[in-house]
């Protein structure tokens, strides 16, 4: 008996979208403490608070994101949250006040919480049921690969490039991911 096909254009698009989403996030993660210290003279406690705002917002939105994805059409919610996630990188570049930066971190965390749950839901929808476990393994691998290379690239760039360039690279990664996400056909 032949196995259902796992590698399809849809699956490749969502793998790429997932990798680029997490790469954009992990590229910036190790650089933000330096940026906050240099740009806003933030101390260690404030830096920790600002970084935590992202995670807390992500955690707070997740219980509601599942309900929203089951109630409304998944792909538009996925694309909207991916768009907000991506645009925030541009907002970081122009945030002139710490309060605005904190607000952007909260919105960014909420968008990340929504887009990551939406991506998980959509990949389950497009995978053949006989290969979901294997497909989810590969989907998760995209996160791990981004986690391996994103921080390294971010710290390398920190030593050689401007913060605006690093934020722009995250913006570009998110934009490319959004394009890949828009190509995914959902049932």
Coordinates of C-alpha atoms in Angstrom, one line a residue:
X1 CA 0.0 0.0 0.0
X2 CA 1.4 3.4 -1.0
X3 CA 1.9 6.1 1.6
X4 CA 0.1 9.4 1.4
X5 CA 2.3 12.1 0.0
X6 CA 3.9 14.3 2.7
X7 CA 5.9 16.7 0.6
X8 CA 3.5 18.9 -1.2
X9 CA 3.8 22.6 -2.3
X10 CA 1.4 23.5 0.6
X11 CA 3.6 21.7 3.1
X12 CA 6.8 23.3 1.8
X13 CA 5.2 26.7 1.9
X14 CA 4.1 26.4 5.5
X15 CA 7.5 24.9 6.5
X16 CA 9.2 27.9 4.9
X17 CA 6.7 30.3 6.6
X18 CA 7.3 28.7 10.0
X19 CA 11.1 28.8 9.6
X20 CA 11.1 32.4 8.5
X21 CA 8.7 33.4 11.4
X22 CA 11.0 31.8 14.0
X23 CA 14.2 33.0 12.3
X24 CA 12.9 36.6 12.4
X25 CA 12.2 36.2 16.1
X26 CA 15.4 34.4 17.0
X27 CA 17.6 36.8 15.0
X28 CA 16.5 39.7 17.2
X29 CA 16.3 37.9 20.6
X30 CA 20.0 38.0 21.6
X31 CA 20.4 41.6 20.3
X32 CA 17.5 43.2 22.1
X33 CA 19.2 43.5 25.5
X34 CA 22.1 45.4 23.9
X35 CA 19.7 47.6 21.9
X36 CA 17.6 48.5 25.0
X37 CA 20.6 49.3 27.0
X38 CA 22.2 51.5 24.3
X39 CA 19.0 53.1 23.0
X40 CA 17.0 53.6 26.1
X41 CA 19.7 53.3 28.9
X42 CA 17.6 50.4 30.3
X43 CA 18.9 48.5 33.3
X44 CA 19.0 44.8 33.7
X45 CA 15.6 44.7 35.5
X46 CA 13.9 46.8 32.9
X47 CA 15.4 44.7 30.1
X48 CA 14.1 41.6 31.7
X49 CA 10.7 43.2 32.2
X50 CA 10.5 44.2 28.5
X51 CA 11.6 40.8 27.2
X52 CA 9.0 39.2 29.6
X53 CA 6.2 41.4 28.2
X54 CA 6.5 39.5 24.9
X55 CA 6.2 36.1 26.5
X56 CA 3.4 37.1 28.8
X57 CA 1.4 38.5 25.9
X58 CA 2.1 35.3 24.0
X59 CA 0.8 33.2 26.9
X60 CA -2.3 35.3 27.4
X61 CA -3.5 35.2 23.8
X62 CA -3.0 31.4 23.3
X63 CA -6.2 30.2 25.1
X64 CA -8.2 32.6 23.0
X65 CA -6.4 31.9 19.8
X66 CA -7.6 28.3 19.7
X67 CA -11.2 29.4 20.1
X68 CA -10.8 32.1 17.4
X69 CA -9.3 29.6 15.0
X70 CA -12.1 27.2 15.6
X71 CA -14.8 29.9 15.3
X72 CA -13.5 31.9 12.3
X73 CA -11.7 31.1 9.1
X74 CA -8.2 30.0 9.9
X75 CA -6.1 31.4 7.1
X76 CA -7.2 35.0 7.3
X77 CA -6.4 34.9 11.1
X78 CA -3.1 33.3 10.3
X79 CA -2.2 35.9 7.7
X80 CA -3.4 38.9 9.8
X81 CA -1.4 37.8 12.9
X82 CA 1.6 37.1 10.7
X83 CA 1.3 40.6 9.2
X84 CA 1.1 42.2 12.6
X85 CA 4.0 40.1 13.8
X86 CA 6.1 41.3 10.8
X87 CA 5.1 45.0 10.9
X88 CA 6.2 45.3 14.5
X89 CA 9.8 44.8 13.5
X90 CA 9.5 48.1 11.6
X91 CA 7.9 49.7 14.7
X92 CA 10.9 48.8 16.8
X93 CA 13.1 50.9 14.5
X94 CA 11.0 54.0 15.0
X95 CA 10.0 53.6 18.7
X96 CA 11.5 56.7 20.3
X97 CA 10.2 56.1 23.8
X98 CA 10.6 53.1 26.1
X99 CA 6.8 53.1 26.8
X100 CA 6.1 52.7 23.0
X101 CA 8.7 50.0 22.8
X102 CA 7.1 48.1 25.6
X103 CA 3.7 48.5 23.9
X104 CA 5.1 47.1 20.7
X105 CA 6.6 44.1 22.6
X106 CA 3.2 43.3 24.0
X107 CA 1.5 43.5 20.7
X108 CA 4.3 41.5 19.1
X109 CA 4.0 38.8 21.7
X110 CA 0.3 38.6 21.2
X111 CA 0.7 38.4 17.4
X112 CA 3.4 35.7 17.8
X113 CA 1.1 33.7 20.1
X114 CA -1.7 33.8 17.6
X115 CA 0.4 33.1 14.5
X116 CA 2.2 30.2 16.0
X117 CA -1.1 28.5 17.1
X118 CA -2.7 29.3 13.7
X119 CA 0.3 27.8 11.9
X120 CA 0.1 24.6 14.0
X121 CA -3.6 24.3 13.3
X122 CA -3.2 24.9 9.5
X123 CA -0.4 22.4 9.2
X124 CA -2.6 19.8 10.8
X125 CA -5.4 20.7 8.4
X126 CA -3.2 20.2 5.3
X127 CA -1.3 17.1 6.3
X128 CA -2.6 13.7 5.3
X129 CA -4.0 12.1 8.4
X130 CA -1.8 9.0 8.0
X131 CA 1.4 11.1 8.1
X132 CA 0.5 13.9 10.7
X133 CA 3.0 12.7 13.3
X134 CA 5.8 12.7 10.8
X135 CA 4.7 16.0 9.2
X136 CA 4.5 17.7 12.6
X137 CA 8.0 16.5 13.4
X138 CA 9.3 18.2 10.3
X139 CA 7.2 21.3 11.0
X140 CA 8.8 21.5 14.5
X141 CA 12.2 21.0 13.0
X142 CA 11.8 24.3 11.1
X143 CA 11.5 26.0 14.6
X144 CA 14.6 24.2 15.8
X145 CA 16.7 25.1 12.8
X146 CA 15.7 28.7 13.1
X147 CA 16.6 28.5 16.8
X148 CA 20.0 27.2 15.9
X149 CA 20.9 29.8 13.3
X150 CA 18.9 32.9 14.3
X151 CA 20.7 33.9 17.5
X152 CA 24.1 33.1 15.9
X153 CA 23.3 35.3 12.9
X154 CA 21.9 38.1 15.2
X155 CA 25.0 38.2 17.4
X156 CA 27.3 38.1 14.4
X157 CA 25.4 41.0 12.9
X158 CA 25.5 42.8 16.2
X159 CA 29.2 42.9 16.0
X160 CA 29.3 44.2 12.4
X161 CA 26.0 45.9 11.5
X162 CA 23.7 48.6 12.8
X163 CA 20.6 47.9 14.8
X164 CA 18.4 49.2 12.0
X165 CA 20.0 46.6 9.7
X166 CA 19.3 43.8 12.1
X167 CA 15.6 45.0 12.6
X168 CA 15.4 45.2 8.8
X169 CA 16.6 41.6 8.4
X170 CA 13.9 40.4 10.8
X171 CA 11.4 42.5 8.9
X172 CA 12.5 40.9 5.6
X173 CA 12.5 37.4 7.1
X174 CA 8.9 38.0 8.3
X175 CA 7.9 39.5 5.0
X176 CA 9.2 36.5 3.1
X177 CA 7.5 34.2 5.5
X178 CA 4.2 36.1 5.1
X179 CA 4.5 35.6 1.3
X180 CA 5.1 31.9 1.9
X181 CA 2.1 31.8 4.3
X182 CA -0.1 33.4 1.7
X183 CA 0.6 30.7 -0.8
X184 CA -0.7 27.9 1.5
X185 CA -4.0 26.5 0.4
X186 CA -6.3 25.5 3.2
X187 CA -9.2 23.0 3.1

